[in-house]
Amino acid sequence: MRHQIVIIGGGSGGISVAARLKRQLKGADIAIIEPSDKHYYQPFWTLVGAGIVPKEASERSEASVMPRGVTWIRDRVQDIDAERNQVTLATGGTLEYDYLVVTPGLQIDWHKIEGLKDALGHGGVCSIYDYQQSEKTWETIRNFRGGHAIFTSPATPIKCGGAPQKIMFLAEETFVTEGVRERSQVSFYTGGGVIFGVKVYADALQKVADRKRLEYRFKHDLKAIDAANKQATFCKTTDAGIEEVTVDYDLLHVVPPMSAPDFIKRSSLALQDGPLKGWMAVDHSTLQHPIFKNVFGLGDVIGTPNAKTGAAIRKQAPTVAENLAAVIQGRPLTQTYNGYGSCPLVTGRGKLILAEFNYKNEPTPSFPFDQAKERYDMYLLKRHGLPLMYWNLMLKGLA
Ligand SMILES: Cc1cc2nc3c(=O)[nH]c(=O)nc-3n(C[C@H](O)[C@H](O)[C@H](O)COP(=O)(O)OP(=O)(O)OC[C@H]3O[C@@H](n4cnc5c(N)ncnc54)[C@H](O)[C@@H]3O)c2cc1C
């Protein structure tokens, strides 16, 4: 099998870029390799976890988002041989390409937390980072009758870095309305060292945290769960080294460590060293692979220092589509990506801080007002506007 352009992954990045390429390169032979028959609007999972939308609202058939004229190969990539311009598929065959776009998202390393696999979904342990579990998270939050509610975030890069705190803010609000807040302690245990990477939004979030009386523990990375005794063990990084800290919980919302998919890590497309080792290497600006010039990457898989969000993909997709078209047509690359990412920080039902920023962590607001303030209209944007834009414009290559 051979196709001119092969795209790995039919998620947010793959579909957006395919739609753009189809329009831009008339008659191009484009194939998407995507094993799943479902496509998910993952930003809804935070709202599913808070009982605001049903999980089904985040799901559509993959067939319904596949751009017309693009060949859908329902298979999984096993390995990439970039030297030979070919990929190996899980079903055994190989597929050759002239140009490759790599956008398979990231891998959630559930297995790296001891005891998590068996504990998840029972005894107060939950996570919005999975379609089925997002619904169970709401069940867990709604049924919480008081005690210690812990929300975790790992030290690795993750998709939507704000989501672990958003679900905590929404849960705390539910504890208030359910009348259990006064007999509860609500804590955020994070492997990171700050509340948020961009100062103006960090200051705003600190005010929310103070108002809600939330306790923050930095440099605490979840390592193990003892479900029988309802205890969580963290690796705490101090100047003297790493020490283990064990804490009792009644509710534990877990965000596991994340990494590039294994087939990327072992390919020659991966960064071979440095703090982002294993993630896909791309030029931060053009999103072209530094060695294999017929290969581009976008989305959660790339080793760039931006927030891994769908919002980032909205800016990356036009860059990849235009620069790939330029390579095919023998023109110089002209499009650049500035590291834009956005995090709609829901701080409660009807309240949202719309964080937008670039590689340098400089705010890049879209609206002519102070976006570091909690606003109702920005909440409506997240709840109604952004999903509409996603399904009707972004996936069609129009936004
Ligand atoms: C709880 C949560 C909240 C979020 N909130 C927001 C938000 O508020 N705003 C925002 O902008 N973003 C948010 N995001 C992040 C956003 O959803 C992701 O950044 C975005 O979906 C990444 O797109 P992607 O194409 O890189 O990966 P995905 O959309 O995950 O798609 C990857 C695709 O590749 C396929 N694939 C995987 N492995 C292979 C393989 N071996 N071969 C072929 N195909 C493969 C998968 O089946 C999948 O369809 C959130 C995510 C989560 C989980």
Coordinates of N, CA and C in Angstrom, one line a residue, residues 49 126 128 137 141 144 148-154 163-172 175 185-191 214-217 220 222 234 249 251-255:
G49 N -17.3 15.3 34.3 CA -16.9 14.9 35.6 C -17.6 15.8 36.7
C126 N -11.1 8.3 41.2 CA -11.7 8.6 39.9 C -10.7 9.4 39.0
I128 N -11.0 12.2 35.3 CA -11.7 12.7 34.1 C -10.9 12.4 32.8
T137 N -16.6 9.9 37.6 CA -16.0 10.9 38.5 C -17.2 11.8 39.0
I141 N -18.0 12.4 43.0 CA -18.0 13.7 43.6 C -19.4 13.9 44.2
F144 N -19.8 12.1 47.5 CA -18.8 12.3 48.6 C -19.5 12.9 49.8
H148 N -11.3 13.8 53.4 CA -10.2 14.4 52.6 C -10.3 14.1 51.1
A149 N -10.6 15.2 50.3 CA -10.6 15.0 48.9 C -9.3 15.5 48.3
I150 N -8.6 14.6 47.6 CA -7.3 15.0 47.1 C -7.4 14.9 45.5
F151 N -6.8 16.0 44.9 CA -6.8 16.1 43.4 C -5.3 16.1 43.1
T152 N -4.9 15.2 42.1 CA -3.4 15.1 41.8 C -3.1 15.6 40.4
S153 N -1.9 16.0 40.2 CA -1.4 16.3 38.9 C 0.1 15.9 38.8
P154 N 0.5 15.2 37.7 CA 1.9 14.6 37.7 C 2.9 15.7 37.3
A163 N -6.8 21.2 33.6 CA -7.9 20.3 33.9 C -7.9 19.8 35.3
P164 N -6.7 19.4 35.9 CA -6.7 18.8 37.2 C -7.2 19.8 38.3
Q165 N -7.0 21.1 38.0 CA -7.5 22.1 39.0 C -9.0 22.4 38.7
K166 N -9.3 22.4 37.4 CA -10.7 22.8 37.0 C -11.7 21.8 37.7
I167 N -11.4 20.5 37.7 CA -12.3 19.5 38.3 C -12.3 19.7 39.8
M168 N -11.2 20.1 40.4 CA -11.2 20.4 41.8 C -12.1 21.6 42.1
F169 N -12.0 22.7 41.4 CA -12.9 23.8 41.6 C -14.4 23.4 41.5
L170 N -14.7 22.7 40.5 CA -16.1 22.3 40.3 C -16.6 21.3 41.4
A171 N -15.7 20.4 41.8 CA -16.0 19.5 42.9 C -16.2 20.2 44.2
E172 N -15.4 21.2 44.5 CA -15.5 21.9 45.7 C -16.9 22.6 45.8
F175 N -19.4 20.2 46.7 CA -19.4 19.9 48.1 C -20.1 20.9 48.9
Q185 N -11.7 18.5 53.8 CA -10.5 19.2 53.5 C -10.2 18.9 52.0
V186 N -10.0 20.0 51.2 CA -9.8 19.8 49.7 C -8.3 20.2 49.4
S187 N -7.6 19.2 48.8 CA -6.1 19.5 48.6 C -5.8 19.2 47.2
F188 N -4.8 19.9 46.7 CA -4.2 19.7 45.3 C -2.8 19.3 45.5
Y189 N -2.4 18.0 45.2 CA -1.1 17.5 45.3 C -0.5 17.5 43.8
T190 N 0.5 18.3 43.6 CA 1.0 18.4 42.2 C 2.5 18.1 42.2
G191 N 2.9 17.4 41.1 CA 4.4 17.2 40.9 C 5.1 18.5 40.5
L214 N -8.5 26.1 49.5 CA -7.9 24.9 49.0 C -6.5 24.8 49.5
E215 N -6.0 23.6 49.7 CA -4.6 23.4 50.2 C -3.7 22.9 49.1
Y216 N -2.6 23.6 48.8 CA -1.7 23.2 47.7 C -0.5 22.5 48.3
R217 N -0.1 21.4 47.7 CA 1.2 20.8 48.0 C 2.0 20.6 46.7
H220 N 4.8 17.2 44.8 CA 4.4 15.9 45.3 C 3.8 15.1 44.2
L222 N 2.3 11.7 42.6 CA 1.6 10.4 43.1 C 2.4 9.2 42.6
F234 N 3.0 9.7 47.9 CA 3.6 10.6 46.9 C 5.1 10.6 47.1
Y249 N -7.0 9.4 52.2 CA -7.9 10.1 51.3 C -9.3 9.5 51.5
L251 N -11.6 10.8 48.9 CA -11.8 10.9 47.5 C -10.5 11.2 46.8
L252 N -10.1 10.5 45.8 CA -8.8 10.7 45.1 C -9.0 10.9 43.6
H253 N -8.9 12.1 43.1 CA -9.0 12.3 41.7 C -7.6 12.3 41.1
V254 N -7.4 11.3 40.2 CA -6.0 11.0 39.7 C -5.8 11.5 38.3
V255 N -4.7 12.2 38.1 CA -4.2 12.5 36.8 C -2.9 11.8 36.6

